[in-house]
PDB file of C-alpha atoms and ligand atoms in Angstrom:
ATOM      1  CA  MET A1420     -98.286-215.868 131.016  1.00  0.00           C
ATOM      2  CA  ASN A1421     -97.967-218.978 128.155  1.00  0.00           C
ATOM      3  CA  GLU A1422     -94.546-219.699 127.061  1.00  0.00           C
ATOM      4  CA  GLN A1423     -93.212-217.547 124.534  1.00  0.00           C
ATOM      5  CA  HIS A1424     -92.491-219.218 121.502  1.00  0.00           C
ATOM      6  CA  CYS A1425     -89.984-217.287 118.792  1.00  0.00           C
ATOM      7  CA  GLY A1426     -87.804-218.646 115.462  1.00  0.00           C
ATOM      8  CA  TYR A1427     -87.599-218.335 112.129  1.00  0.00           C
ATOM      9  CA  VAL A1428     -89.919-220.044 109.228  1.00  0.00           C
ATOM     10  CA  SER A1429     -89.145-220.853 105.878  1.00  0.00           C
ATOM     11  CA  ILE A1430     -92.215-220.360 103.058  1.00  0.00           C
ATOM     12  CA  ILE A1431     -90.696-222.042 100.592  1.00  0.00           C
ATOM     13  CA  GLY A1432     -92.353-223.400  96.811  1.00  0.00           C
ATOM     14  CA  ARG A1433     -91.573-222.713  93.161  1.00  0.00           C
ATOM     15  CA  PRO A1434     -92.503-219.630  91.915  1.00  0.00           C
ATOM     16  CA  ASN A1435     -96.025-218.372  91.673  1.00  0.00           C
ATOM     17  CA  VAL A1436     -97.405-220.928  93.596  1.00  0.00           C
ATOM     18  CA  GLY A1437     -98.005-217.864  96.270  1.00  0.00           C
ATOM     19  CA  LYS A1438     -95.344-217.270  98.840  1.00  0.00           C
ATOM     20  CA  SER A1439     -95.340-213.888  99.053  1.00  0.00           C
ATOM     21  CA  THR A1440     -99.439-213.294  99.105  1.00  0.00           C
ATOM     22  CA  LEU A1441     -98.815-215.826 101.586  1.00  0.00           C
ATOM     23  CA  LEU A1442     -96.399-213.650 103.488  1.00  0.00           C
ATOM     24  CA  ASN A1443     -98.532-210.518 103.196  1.00  0.00           C
ATOM     25  CA  HIS A1444    -101.710-211.365 104.042  1.00  0.00           C
ATOM     26  CA  LEU A1445    -100.191-213.426 107.402  1.00  0.00           C
ATOM     27  CA  LEU A1446     -98.097-209.399 108.107  1.00  0.00           C
ATOM     28  CA  GLY A1447    -101.252-207.627 107.234  1.00  0.00           C
ATOM     29  CA  GLN A1448     -99.306-205.455 105.069  1.00  0.00           C
ATOM     30  CA  LYS A1449     -97.670-205.781 102.049  1.00  0.00           C
ATOM     31  CA  ILE A1450     -93.962-206.117 102.098  1.00  0.00           C
ATOM     32  CA  SER A1451     -93.028-208.381  99.533  1.00  0.00           C
ATOM     33  CA  ILE A1452     -94.290-207.813  95.878  1.00  0.00           C
ATOM     34  CA  THR A1453     -96.245-210.553  93.902  1.00  0.00           C
ATOM     35  CA  SER A1454     -97.363-210.790  90.123  1.00  0.00           C
ATOM     36  CA  ARG A1455     -98.397-213.688  87.622  1.00  0.00           C
ATOM     37  CA  LYS A1456     -94.471-213.468  86.446  1.00  0.00           C
ATOM     38  CA  PRO A1457     -91.773-215.481  87.716  1.00  0.00           C
ATOM     39  CA  GLN A1458     -88.865-213.828  89.361  1.00  0.00           C
ATOM     40  CA  THR A1459     -91.130-211.305  90.815  1.00  0.00           C
ATOM     41  CA  THR A1460     -89.721-212.296  94.052  1.00  0.00           C
ATOM     42  CA  ARG A1461     -85.640-211.985  93.629  1.00  0.00           C
ATOM     43  CA  HIS A1462     -84.120-210.928  97.370  1.00  0.00           C
ATOM     44  CA  ARG A1463     -84.375-213.182 100.852  1.00  0.00           C
ATOM     45  CA  LEU A1464     -86.534-210.776 103.045  1.00  0.00           C
ATOM     46  CA  LEU A1465     -88.029-211.668 106.894  1.00  0.00           C
ATOM     47  CA  GLY A1466     -91.654-210.443 107.850  1.00  0.00           C
ATOM     48  CA  ILE A1467     -91.840-210.788 111.442  1.00  0.00           C
ATOM     49  CA  LYS A1468     -95.026-210.654 113.240  1.00  0.00           C
ATOM     50  CA  THR A1469     -94.963-210.502 116.908  1.00  0.00           C
ATOM     51  CA  GLU A1470     -98.735-211.566 118.936  1.00  0.00           C
ATOM     52  CA  ASN A1471     -99.314-212.411 122.398  1.00  0.00           C
ATOM     53  CA  GLY A1472     -95.371-212.239 122.838  1.00  0.00           C
ATOM     54  CA  ASN A1473     -94.661-215.151 120.180  1.00  0.00           C
ATOM     55  CA  GLN A1474     -92.443-213.947 117.323  1.00  0.00           C
ATOM     56  CA  ILE A1475     -92.674-215.476 113.927  1.00  0.00           C
ATOM     57  CA  ILE A1476     -89.827-214.623 111.683  1.00  0.00           C
ATOM     58  CA  TYR A1477     -90.879-215.336 108.187  1.00  0.00           C
ATOM     59  CA  VAL A1478     -88.383-215.695 105.644  1.00  0.00           C
ATOM     60  CA  ASP A1479     -89.969-215.543 102.239  1.00  0.00           C
ATOM     61  CA  THR A1480     -87.461-216.547  99.346  1.00  0.00           C
ATOM     62  CA  PRO A1481     -87.422-216.331  95.680  1.00  0.00           C
ATOM     63  CA  GLY A1482     -88.497-219.690  94.404  1.00  0.00           C
ATOM     64  CA  LEU A1483     -85.905-222.273  93.031  1.00  0.00           C
ATOM     65  CA  HIS A1484     -84.843-221.934  89.292  1.00  0.00           C
ATOM     66  CA  GLN A1485     -83.805-224.294  86.922  1.00  0.00           C
ATOM     67  CA  ASP A1486     -81.980-222.521  84.481  1.00  0.00           C
ATOM     68  CA  LYS A1487     -78.477-222.037  85.701  1.00  0.00           C
ATOM     69  CA  HIS A1488     -77.361-220.252  83.014  1.00  0.00           C
ATOM     70  CA  THR A1489     -76.942-216.721  84.044  1.00  0.00           C
ATOM     71  CA  ALA A1490     -75.673-214.771  87.112  1.00  0.00           C
ATOM     72  CA  MET A1491     -79.053-213.793  88.379  1.00  0.00           C
ATOM     73  CA  ASN A1492     -80.563-217.456  88.460  1.00  0.00           C
ATOM     74  CA  ARG A1493     -77.613-218.727  90.360  1.00  0.00           C
ATOM     75  CA  TYR A1494     -78.411-215.602  92.939  1.00  0.00           C
ATOM     76  CA  LEU A1495     -81.646-216.541  93.108  1.00  0.00           C
ATOM     77  CA  ASN A1496     -80.726-220.346  93.693  1.00  0.00           C
ATOM     78  CA  ARG A1497     -78.265-219.747  96.519  1.00  0.00           C
ATOM     79  CA  ALA A1498     -80.784-217.202  97.818  1.00  0.00           C
ATOM     80  CA  ALA A1499     -83.793-220.040  97.962  1.00  0.00           C
ATOM     81  CA  SER A1500     -81.178-223.091  99.103  1.00  0.00           C
ATOM     82  CA  SER A1501     -79.994-221.071 101.824  1.00  0.00           C
ATOM     83  CA  SER A1502     -83.597-221.281 103.238  1.00  0.00           C
ATOM     84  CA  LEU A1503     -83.816-224.692 104.097  1.00  0.00           C
ATOM     85  CA  VAL A1504     -80.950-224.546 106.691  1.00  0.00           C
ATOM     86  CA  GLY A1505     -81.078-222.662 109.745  1.00  0.00           C
ATOM     87  CA  VAL A1506     -84.887-221.750 110.242  1.00  0.00           C
ATOM     88  CA  ASP A1507     -87.200-223.677 112.730  1.00  0.00           C
ATOM     89  CA  VAL A1508     -89.785-224.878 110.777  1.00  0.00           C
ATOM     90  CA  ILE A1509     -90.858-224.703 106.828  1.00  0.00           C
ATOM     91  CA  VAL A1510     -93.738-224.087 105.199  1.00  0.00           C
ATOM     92  CA  TRP A1511     -93.943-225.540 102.094  1.00  0.00           C
ATOM     93  CA  LEU A1512     -96.689-224.272  99.246  1.00  0.00           C
ATOM     94  CA  VAL A1513     -97.597-226.236  96.431  1.00  0.00           C
ATOM     95  CA  GLU A1514    -100.750-225.887  94.613  1.00  0.00           C
ATOM     96  CA  ALA A1515    -104.268-228.063  94.525  1.00  0.00           C
ATOM     97  CA  LEU A1516    -104.051-230.540  92.806  1.00  0.00           C
ATOM     98  CA  ARG A1517    -101.248-229.514  90.808  1.00  0.00           C
ATOM     99  CA  TRP A1518     -97.798-231.279  91.198  1.00  0.00           C
ATOM    100  CA  TRP A1519     -94.754-229.982  89.013  1.00  0.00           C
ATOM    101  CA  ASP A1520     -91.533-231.112  88.534  1.00  0.00           C
ATOM    102  CA  GLU A1521     -90.217-228.291  90.517  1.00  0.00           C
ATOM    103  CA  ASP A1522     -92.174-229.612  93.571  1.00  0.00           C
ATOM    104  CA  GLU A1523     -90.632-233.115  92.784  1.00  0.00           C
ATOM    105  CA  HIS A1524     -87.197-231.297  93.309  1.00  0.00           C
ATOM    106  CA  ILE A1525     -88.161-229.694  96.288  1.00  0.00           C
ATOM    107  CA  LEU A1526     -89.290-232.959  97.911  1.00  0.00           C
ATOM    108  CA  LYS A1527     -86.253-234.139  97.205  1.00  0.00           C
ATOM    109  CA  MET A1528     -83.636-231.337  98.659  1.00  0.00           C
ATOM    110  CA  LEU A1529     -86.146-231.711 101.583  1.00  0.00           C
ATOM    111  CA  GLN A1530     -85.277-235.376 102.048  1.00  0.00           C
ATOM    112  CA  GLY A1531     -83.008-235.906 104.871  1.00  0.00           C
ATOM    113  CA  SER A1532     -83.568-232.443 106.496  1.00  0.00           C
ATOM    114  CA  ASN A1533     -85.051-232.815 110.038  1.00  0.00           C
ATOM    115  CA  ILE A1534     -86.358-229.819 110.076  1.00  0.00           C
ATOM    116  CA  PRO A1535     -90.755-230.059 110.954  1.00  0.00           C
ATOM    117  CA  ILE A1536     -92.557-229.184 107.730  1.00  0.00           C
ATOM    118  CA  ILE A1537     -95.691-228.269 107.071  1.00  0.00           C
ATOM    119  CA  LEU A1538     -97.111-228.539 103.259  1.00  0.00           C
ATOM    120  CA  ALA A1539     -99.716-225.882 102.884  1.00  0.00           C
ATOM    121  CA  VAL A1540    -101.824-226.890  99.735  1.00  0.00           C
ATOM    122  CA  ASN A1541    -102.464-222.980  98.172  1.00  0.00           C
ATOM    123  CA  LYS A1542    -105.244-221.488  96.005  1.00  0.00           C
ATOM    124  CA  VAL A1543    -107.963-224.154  97.440  1.00  0.00           C
ATOM    125  CA  ASP A1544    -110.475-221.330  95.960  1.00  0.00           C
ATOM    126  CA  LYS A1545    -109.385-222.384  92.623  1.00  0.00           C
ATOM    127  CA  VAL A1546    -110.818-225.874  92.959  1.00  0.00           C
ATOM    128  CA  LYS A1547    -114.402-225.940  91.766  1.00  0.00           C
ATOM    129  CA  ASN A1548    -114.680-229.430  92.949  1.00  0.00           C
ATOM    130  CA  VAL A1549    -114.379-230.379  96.840  1.00  0.00           C
ATOM    131  CA  ASN A1550    -114.302-233.939  95.756  1.00  0.00           C
ATOM    132  CA  GLU A1551    -111.304-233.754  93.747  1.00  0.00           C
ATOM    133  CA  LEU A1552    -109.242-231.813  96.712  1.00  0.00           C
ATOM    134  CA  LEU A1553    -109.636-235.060  99.140  1.00  0.00           C
ATOM    135  CA  PRO A1554    -107.507-237.725  96.805  1.00  0.00           C
ATOM    136  CA  TYR A1555    -105.148-235.133  95.979  1.00  0.00           C
ATOM    137  CA  LEU A1556    -104.613-234.283  99.906  1.00  0.00           C
ATOM    138  CA  LYS A1557    -104.217-237.922 100.732  1.00  0.00           C
ATOM    139  CA  GLU A1558    -101.941-238.545  97.682  1.00  0.00           C
ATOM    140  CA  VAL A1559     -99.642-235.559  98.946  1.00  0.00           C
ATOM    141  CA  THR A1560     -99.643-236.397 102.287  1.00  0.00           C
ATOM    142  CA  ALA A1561     -97.917-239.628 101.661  1.00  0.00           C
ATOM    143  CA  LYS A1562     -94.978-238.098  99.582  1.00  0.00           C
ATOM    144  CA  HIS A1563     -93.396-237.050 103.249  1.00  0.00           C
ATOM    145  CA  ALA A1564     -93.354-237.423 106.797  1.00  0.00           C
ATOM    146  CA  PHE A1565     -94.903-233.729 107.191  1.00  0.00           C
ATOM    147  CA  GLU A1566     -95.839-231.960 110.846  1.00  0.00           C
ATOM    148  CA  THR A1567     -99.198-231.424 109.019  1.00  0.00           C
ATOM    149  CA  VAL A1568    -101.237-231.201 105.798  1.00  0.00           C
ATOM    150  CA  PHE A1569    -103.278-227.313 105.539  1.00  0.00           C
ATOM    151  CA  PRO A1570    -105.135-226.676 102.519  1.00  0.00           C
ATOM    152  CA  ILE A1571    -104.863-222.507 102.178  1.00  0.00           C
ATOM    153  CA  SER A1572    -106.081-219.965 100.469  1.00  0.00           C
ATOM    154  CA  ALA A1573    -103.231-217.060 100.538  1.00  0.00           C
ATOM    155  CA  ALA A1574    -105.122-214.714  98.696  1.00  0.00           C
ATOM    156  CA  LYS A1575    -108.801-215.158 100.283  1.00  0.00           C
ATOM    157  CA  GLY A1576    -106.875-216.103 103.982  1.00  0.00           C
ATOM    158  CA  ASP A1577    -108.668-219.051 104.505  1.00  0.00           C
ATOM    159  CA  ASN A1578    -107.293-221.548 107.096  1.00  0.00           C
ATOM    160  CA  LEU A1579    -104.438-219.360 107.938  1.00  0.00           C
ATOM    161  CA  ILE A1580    -105.062-218.745 111.182  1.00  0.00           C
ATOM    162  CA  GLU A1581    -104.795-222.425 111.976  1.00  0.00           C
ATOM    163  CA  LEU A1582    -101.388-222.418 109.848  1.00  0.00           C
ATOM    164  CA  GLU A1583    -100.073-219.933 112.015  1.00  0.00           C
ATOM    165  CA  GLN A1584    -101.309-222.074 115.554  1.00  0.00           C
ATOM    166  CA  LYS A1585     -99.412-224.760 114.050  1.00  0.00           C
ATOM    167  CA  VAL A1586     -96.534-222.757 113.169  1.00  0.00           C
ATOM    168  CA  THR A1587     -96.060-220.785 116.969  1.00  0.00           C
ATOM    169  CA  GLN A1588     -96.366-224.046 118.384  1.00  0.00           C
ATOM    170  CA  LEU A1589     -93.495-225.737 116.273  1.00  0.00           C
ATOM    171  CA  LEU A1590     -91.266-222.668 117.310  1.00  0.00           C
ATOM    172  CA  PRO A1591     -88.759-222.857 119.970  1.00  0.00           C
ATOM    173  CA  ILE A1592     -89.303-221.281 123.190  1.00  0.00           C
ATOM    174  CA  SER A1593     -87.637-218.384 123.539  1.00  0.00           C
ATOM    175  CA  PRO A1594     -88.074-214.594 123.801  1.00  0.00           C
ATOM    176  CA  PRO A1595     -88.293-211.982 120.828  1.00  0.00           C
ATOM    177  CA  PHE A1596     -85.213-211.621 118.858  1.00  0.00           C
ATOM    178  CA  PHE A1597     -86.670-208.166 117.073  1.00  0.00           C
ATOM    179  CA  PRO A1598     -88.590-205.689 118.455  1.00  0.00           C
ATOM    180  CA  GLU A1599     -92.274-205.850 119.116  1.00  0.00           C
ATOM    181  CA  ASP A1600     -93.318-203.289 116.152  1.00  0.00           C
ATOM    182  CA  GLN A1601     -90.587-204.212 113.830  1.00  0.00           C
ATOM    183  CA  ILE A1602     -92.076-205.873 110.738  1.00  0.00           C
ATOM    184  CA  THR A1603     -89.358-206.269 108.380  1.00  0.00           C
ATOM    185  CA  ASP A1604     -85.159-206.407 108.180  1.00  0.00           C
ATOM    186  CA  ARG A1605     -85.506-204.582 104.956  1.00  0.00           C
ATOM    187  CA  SER A1606     -85.009-200.468 104.768  1.00  0.00           C
ATOM    188  CA  GLU A1607     -88.141-198.125 103.307  1.00  0.00           C
ATOM    189  CA  ARG A1608     -86.039-197.371  99.925  1.00  0.00           C
ATOM    190  CA  PHE A1609     -85.941-201.215  99.207  1.00  0.00           C
ATOM    191  CA  LEU A1610     -89.380-201.886  99.767  1.00  0.00           C
ATOM    192  CA  VAL A1611     -89.712-198.720  97.682  1.00  0.00           C
ATOM    193  CA  ALA A1612     -87.962-200.095  94.626  1.00  0.00           C
ATOM    194  CA  GLU A1613     -89.822-203.556  94.864  1.00  0.00           C
ATOM    195  CA  ILE A1614     -93.068-201.558  94.636  1.00  0.00           C
ATOM    196  CA  VAL A1615     -91.922-199.774  91.442  1.00  0.00           C
ATOM    197  CA  ARG A1616     -90.742-203.414  90.063  1.00  0.00           C
ATOM    198  CA  GLU A1617     -93.879-205.019  90.589  1.00  0.00           C
ATOM    199  CA  LYS A1618     -95.825-202.349  89.008  1.00  0.00           C
ATOM    200  CA  LEU A1619     -93.626-202.751  85.876  1.00  0.00           C
ATOM    201  CA  LEU A1620     -94.333-206.585  86.376  1.00  0.00           C
ATOM    202  CA  ARG A1621     -97.983-206.035  85.825  1.00  0.00           C
ATOM    203  CA  ARG A1622     -98.324-203.166  83.620  1.00  0.00           C
ATOM    204  CA  LEU A1623     -95.736-204.494  81.087  1.00  0.00           C
ATOM    205  CA  GLY A1624     -97.181-207.492  79.212  1.00  0.00           C
ATOM    206  CA  ALA A1625     -94.741-210.904  78.230  1.00  0.00           C
ATOM    207  CA  GLU A1626     -92.705-208.540  75.395  1.00  0.00           C
ATOM    208  CA  LEU A1627     -90.971-207.156  78.492  1.00  0.00           C
ATOM    209  CA  PRO A1628     -88.358-210.027  79.562  1.00  0.00           C
ATOM    210  CA  TYR A1629     -87.732-209.847  83.272  1.00  0.00           C
ATOM    211  CA  ARG A1630     -84.422-208.255  83.057  1.00  0.00           C
ATOM    212  CA  ILE A1631     -85.312-205.324  84.612  1.00  0.00           C
ATOM    213  CA  THR A1632     -84.346-203.731  87.965  1.00  0.00           C
ATOM    214  CA  VAL A1633     -85.039-200.332  90.239  1.00  0.00           C
ATOM    215  CA  GLU A1634     -82.684-198.626  92.051  1.00  0.00           C
ATOM    216  CA  ILE A1635     -83.508-195.952  94.596  1.00  0.00           C
ATOM    217  CA  GLU A1636     -81.218-192.927  94.233  1.00  0.00           C
ATOM    218  CA  HIS A1637     -82.617-190.060  96.065  1.00  0.00           C
ATOM    219  CA  PHE A1638     -84.792-190.691  98.854  1.00  0.00           C
ATOM    220  CA  ALA A1639     -85.167-187.576 101.489  1.00  0.00           C
ATOM    221  CA  GLU A1640     -88.040-185.509 102.990  1.00  0.00           C
ATOM    222  CA  GLU A1641     -88.491-181.851 102.008  1.00  0.00           C
ATOM    223  CA  ASP A1642     -91.426-179.662 102.973  1.00  0.00           C
ATOM    224  CA  ASN A1643     -93.528-183.012 104.902  1.00  0.00           C
ATOM    225  CA  ILE A1644     -93.042-184.664 101.296  1.00  0.00           C
ATOM    226  CA  ILE A1645     -91.170-187.732 100.485  1.00  0.00           C
ATOM    227  CA  HIS A1646     -89.299-187.121  97.034  1.00  0.00           C
ATOM    228  CA  ILE A1647     -87.701-190.053  95.514  1.00  0.00           C
ATOM    229  CA  SER A1648     -86.690-190.606  92.186  1.00  0.00           C
ATOM    230  CA  ALA A1649     -85.585-193.930  91.286  1.00  0.00           C
ATOM    231  CA  VAL A1650     -83.780-195.425  87.901  1.00  0.00           C
ATOM    232  CA  ILE A1651     -85.350-198.473  86.233  1.00  0.00           C
ATOM    233  CA  TRP A1652     -82.395-200.023  84.584  1.00  0.00           C
ATOM    234  CA  VAL A1653     -82.699-202.488  81.357  1.00  0.00           C
ATOM    235  CA  GLU A1654     -80.619-204.139  79.183  1.00  0.00           C
ATOM    236  CA  ARG A1655     -81.132-202.704  75.507  1.00  0.00           C
ATOM    237  CA  ASN A1656     -82.325-198.946  74.064  1.00  0.00           C
ATOM    238  CA  GLY A1657     -85.524-200.921  72.864  1.00  0.00           C
ATOM    239  CA  GLN A1658     -87.000-202.464  76.430  1.00  0.00           C
ATOM    240  CA  LYS A1659     -86.375-198.871  76.812  1.00  0.00           C
ATOM    241  CA  ALA A1660     -88.791-197.389  74.651  1.00  0.00           C
ATOM    242  CA  ILE A1661     -91.396-200.348  75.963  1.00  0.00           C
ATOM    243  CA  VAL A1662     -90.982-199.172  79.477  1.00  0.00           C
ATOM    244  CA  ILE A1663     -91.726-195.905  79.046  1.00  0.00           C
ATOM    245  CA  GLY A1664     -94.345-196.948  76.117  1.00  0.00           C
ATOM    246  CA  HIS A1665     -96.197-194.500  73.503  1.00  0.00           C
ATOM    247  CA  LYS A1666     -95.819-191.090  74.933  1.00  0.00           C
ATOM    248  CA  GLY A1667     -94.662-192.072  77.894  1.00  0.00           C
ATOM    249  CA  LYS A1668     -97.840-193.581  78.755  1.00  0.00           C
ATOM    250  CA  ASN A1669     -96.394-197.065  80.213  1.00  0.00           C
ATOM    251  CA  LEU A1670     -93.899-195.071  82.841  1.00  0.00           C
ATOM    252  CA  LYS A1671     -96.504-192.567  83.757  1.00  0.00           C
ATOM    253  CA  GLU A1672     -99.333-195.606  84.867  1.00  0.00           C
ATOM    254  CA  VAL A1673     -96.238-197.128  86.558  1.00  0.00           C
ATOM    255  CA  GLY A1674     -95.398-194.332  88.477  1.00  0.00           C
ATOM    256  CA  GLN A1675     -99.403-193.241  89.606  1.00  0.00           C
ATOM    257  CA  SER A1676     -99.872-196.870  91.077  1.00  0.00           C
ATOM    258  CA  ALA A1677     -96.208-197.090  92.636  1.00  0.00           C
ATOM    259  CA  ARG A1678     -96.555-193.576  93.890  1.00  0.00           C
ATOM    260  CA  LEU A1679    -100.049-194.990  95.986  1.00  0.00           C
ATOM    261  CA  ASP A1680     -98.221-197.575  97.209  1.00  0.00           C
ATOM    262  CA  ILE A1681     -95.612-195.975  98.421  1.00  0.00           C
ATOM    263  CA  GLU A1682     -97.812-193.048 100.148  1.00  0.00           C
ATOM    264  CA  LYS A1683     -99.804-196.234 101.697  1.00  0.00           C
ATOM    265  CA  MET A1684     -96.826-197.478 103.100  1.00  0.00           C
ATOM    266  CA  LEU A1685     -95.067-194.639 103.867  1.00  0.00           C
ATOM    267  CA  ASP A1686     -98.012-192.982 105.555  1.00  0.00           C
ATOM    268  CA  ASN A1687     -96.736-189.813 103.887  1.00  0.00           C
ATOM    269  CA  LYS A1688     -97.245-187.761 100.615  1.00  0.00           C
ATOM    270  CA  VAL A1689     -94.574-188.621  97.786  1.00  0.00           C
ATOM    271  CA  PHE A1690     -93.027-187.431  94.885  1.00  0.00           C
ATOM    272  CA  LEU A1691     -91.569-190.264  92.899  1.00  0.00           C
ATOM    273  CA  GLN A1692     -89.602-189.259  90.094  1.00  0.00           C
ATOM    274  CA  LEU A1693     -89.011-192.525  87.504  1.00  0.00           C
ATOM    275  CA  TRP A1694     -85.898-192.728  85.342  1.00  0.00           C
ATOM    276  CA  VAL A1695     -85.236-195.329  82.367  1.00  0.00           C
ATOM    277  CA  LYS A1696     -81.529-196.015  81.740  1.00  0.00           C
ATOM    278  CA  VAL A1697     -79.518-199.154  79.776  1.00  0.00           C
ATOM    279  CA  LYS A1698     -76.692-201.051  81.053  1.00  0.00           C
ATOM    280  CA  GLN A1699     -76.169-203.522  78.789  1.00  0.00           C
ATOM    281  CA  GLY A1700     -75.547-207.319  80.526  1.00  0.00           C
ATOM    282  CA  TRP A1701     -76.182-206.436  83.995  1.00  0.00           C
ATOM    283  CA  TYR A1702     -78.862-209.289  84.110  1.00  0.00           C
ATOM    284  CA  ASP A1703     -75.273-211.387  83.674  1.00  0.00           C
ATOM    285  CA  ASP A1704     -72.888-209.682  84.973  1.00  0.00           C
ATOM    286  CA  GLU A1705     -71.945-210.827  88.845  1.00  0.00           C
ATOM    287  CA  ARG A1706     -70.158-207.182  89.690  1.00  0.00           C
ATOM    288  CA  ALA A1707     -73.182-205.193  87.563  1.00  0.00           C
ATOM    289  CA  LEU A1708     -75.210-207.626  90.082  1.00  0.00           C
ATOM    290  CA  ARG A1709     -73.992-206.694  93.322  1.00  0.00           C
ATOM    291  CA  GLN A1710     -73.768-203.071  92.354  1.00  0.00           C
ATOM    292  CA  LEU A1711     -77.324-202.701  91.879  1.00  0.00           C
ATOM    293  CA  GLY A1712     -78.070-204.591  95.593  1.00  0.00           C
ATOM    294  CA  TYR A1713     -78.155-208.089  94.788  1.00  0.00           C
ATOM    295  CA  LYS A1714     -75.849-209.589  97.532  1.00  0.00           C
ATOM    296  CA  GLU A1715     -75.588-211.875  99.499  1.00  0.00           C
ATOM    297  CA  GLU A1716     -76.727-211.714 103.445  1.00  0.00           C
ATOM    298  CA  TYR A1717     -77.215-214.684 104.959  1.00  0.00           C
TER     299      TYR A1717
HETATM  300  P1  GDP B3119     -94.529-216.508  94.814  1.00  0.00           P
HETATM  301  O1  GDP B3119     -93.569-216.041  93.388  1.00  0.00           O
HETATM  302  O2  GDP B3119     -94.835-217.824  95.188  1.00  0.00           O
HETATM  303  O3  GDP B3119     -93.996-215.644  95.685  1.00  0.00           O
HETATM  304  O4  GDP B3119     -96.093-216.117  93.997  1.00  0.00           O
HETATM  305  P2  GDP B3119     -97.307-214.912  94.377  1.00  0.00           P
HETATM  306  O5  GDP B3119     -97.115-214.618  95.604  1.00  0.00           O
HETATM  307  O6  GDP B3119     -96.332-213.381  93.702  1.00  0.00           O
HETATM  308  O7  GDP B3119     -98.220-215.410  93.659  1.00  0.00           O
HETATM  309  C1  GDP B3119     -98.732-215.655  92.028  1.00  0.00           C
HETATM  310  C2  GDP B3119     -99.737-215.521  91.745  1.00  0.00           C
HETATM  311  O8  GDP B3119    -100.651-216.747  92.164  1.00  0.00           O
HETATM  312  C3  GDP B3119    -100.230-213.911  91.901  1.00  0.00           C
HETATM  313  O9  GDP B3119    -101.297-213.880  90.888  1.00  0.00           O
HETATM  314  C4  GDP B3119    -101.215-214.091  93.075  1.00  0.00           C
HETATM  315  O10 GDP B3119    -102.132-213.179  92.960  1.00  0.00           O
HETATM  316  C5  GDP B3119    -102.024-215.535  92.672  1.00  0.00           C
HETATM  317  N1  GDP B3119    -102.049-216.632  93.992  1.00  0.00           N
HETATM  318  C6  GDP B3119    -101.493-216.518  94.918  1.00  0.00           C
HETATM  319  N2  GDP B3119    -101.805-216.977  96.109  1.00  0.00           N
HETATM  320  C7  GDP B3119    -103.618-217.486  95.585  1.00  0.00           C
HETATM  321  C8  GDP B3119    -104.727-217.908  95.971  1.00  0.00           C
HETATM  322  O11 GDP B3119    -104.563-218.489  97.402  1.00  0.00           O
HETATM  323  N3  GDP B3119    -105.352-218.299  94.919  1.00  0.00           N
HETATM  324  C9  GDP B3119    -105.390-217.881  93.947  1.00  0.00           C
HETATM  325  N4  GDP B3119    -106.594-218.024  93.071  1.00  0.00           N
HETATM  326  N5  GDP B3119    -104.345-217.181  93.259  1.00  0.00           N
HETATM  327  C10 GDP B3119    -103.541-216.993  94.324  1.00  0.00           C
HETATM  328 MG1   MG B3120     -92.737-214.431  95.942  1.00  0.00          MG
END
């Protein structure tokens, strides 16, 4: 048998570049929520993949946020920076043909780090003219001593097998740290709350601030049905009305699509109840954040 590799891999990059999409695709299962809105990912989350005796432990992190003025953004930045230490490999995602200030900021943070970095140029499926891609790849390759640069599509799955082979090669030789069938370090409760939050983010337009969080109050199996009740916390009564929608339409649709995803994840029939409640100022209150589960865990 070949030697076994095992280690931690950070997936980093600016918000919206496709980190969670990549993680879900690599794991073949949804554990990290995605949407077009920044701040979709708020927690550090492990995605574990064991194949042929090798184990890759992916760390999905919130993007770095430049606005440091709220407790939430400070929390997100701590979670994101901590992913740059103590890992064996970094996969840094940028978007094809784009180079943002935030990318420049990340490049500065990485300078001086001796962790091997793979640059993954994502969303290449959006590039109409391949001739444009080559000069871009050349330009970004020159920015740092990367292990390698891969054009990928996290959404379509292009080049991900090659990416994963390279990642595995770079991991230390070690037996697996986690049991073979474990795919994340998070509880089902946590994943359920995240699915509800994803549906809210997708369902509600720009009018709703992302100042929303979800707390699971009840999670129990009775008569082969999993009964779940969740509270959606908002900051103001006006936001509550928006979340509920005209005649409860929004909340109903969020509940329906969340239930379908949760049933798929848990492989069980689910009864889901959603409540919307107001907690003023939770977003900028360190204590309220901790109560709602935004705790340091690293
Ligand atoms: P994160 O904030 O870095 O975790 O980004 P997400 O994974 O939540 O993705 C942000 C948005 O980009 C979502 O709307 C994804 O569907 C989209 N996206 C991610 N990867 C790709 C890709 O390879 N191609 C295209 N066209 N869209 C992508
Ligand atoms: Mg994400």
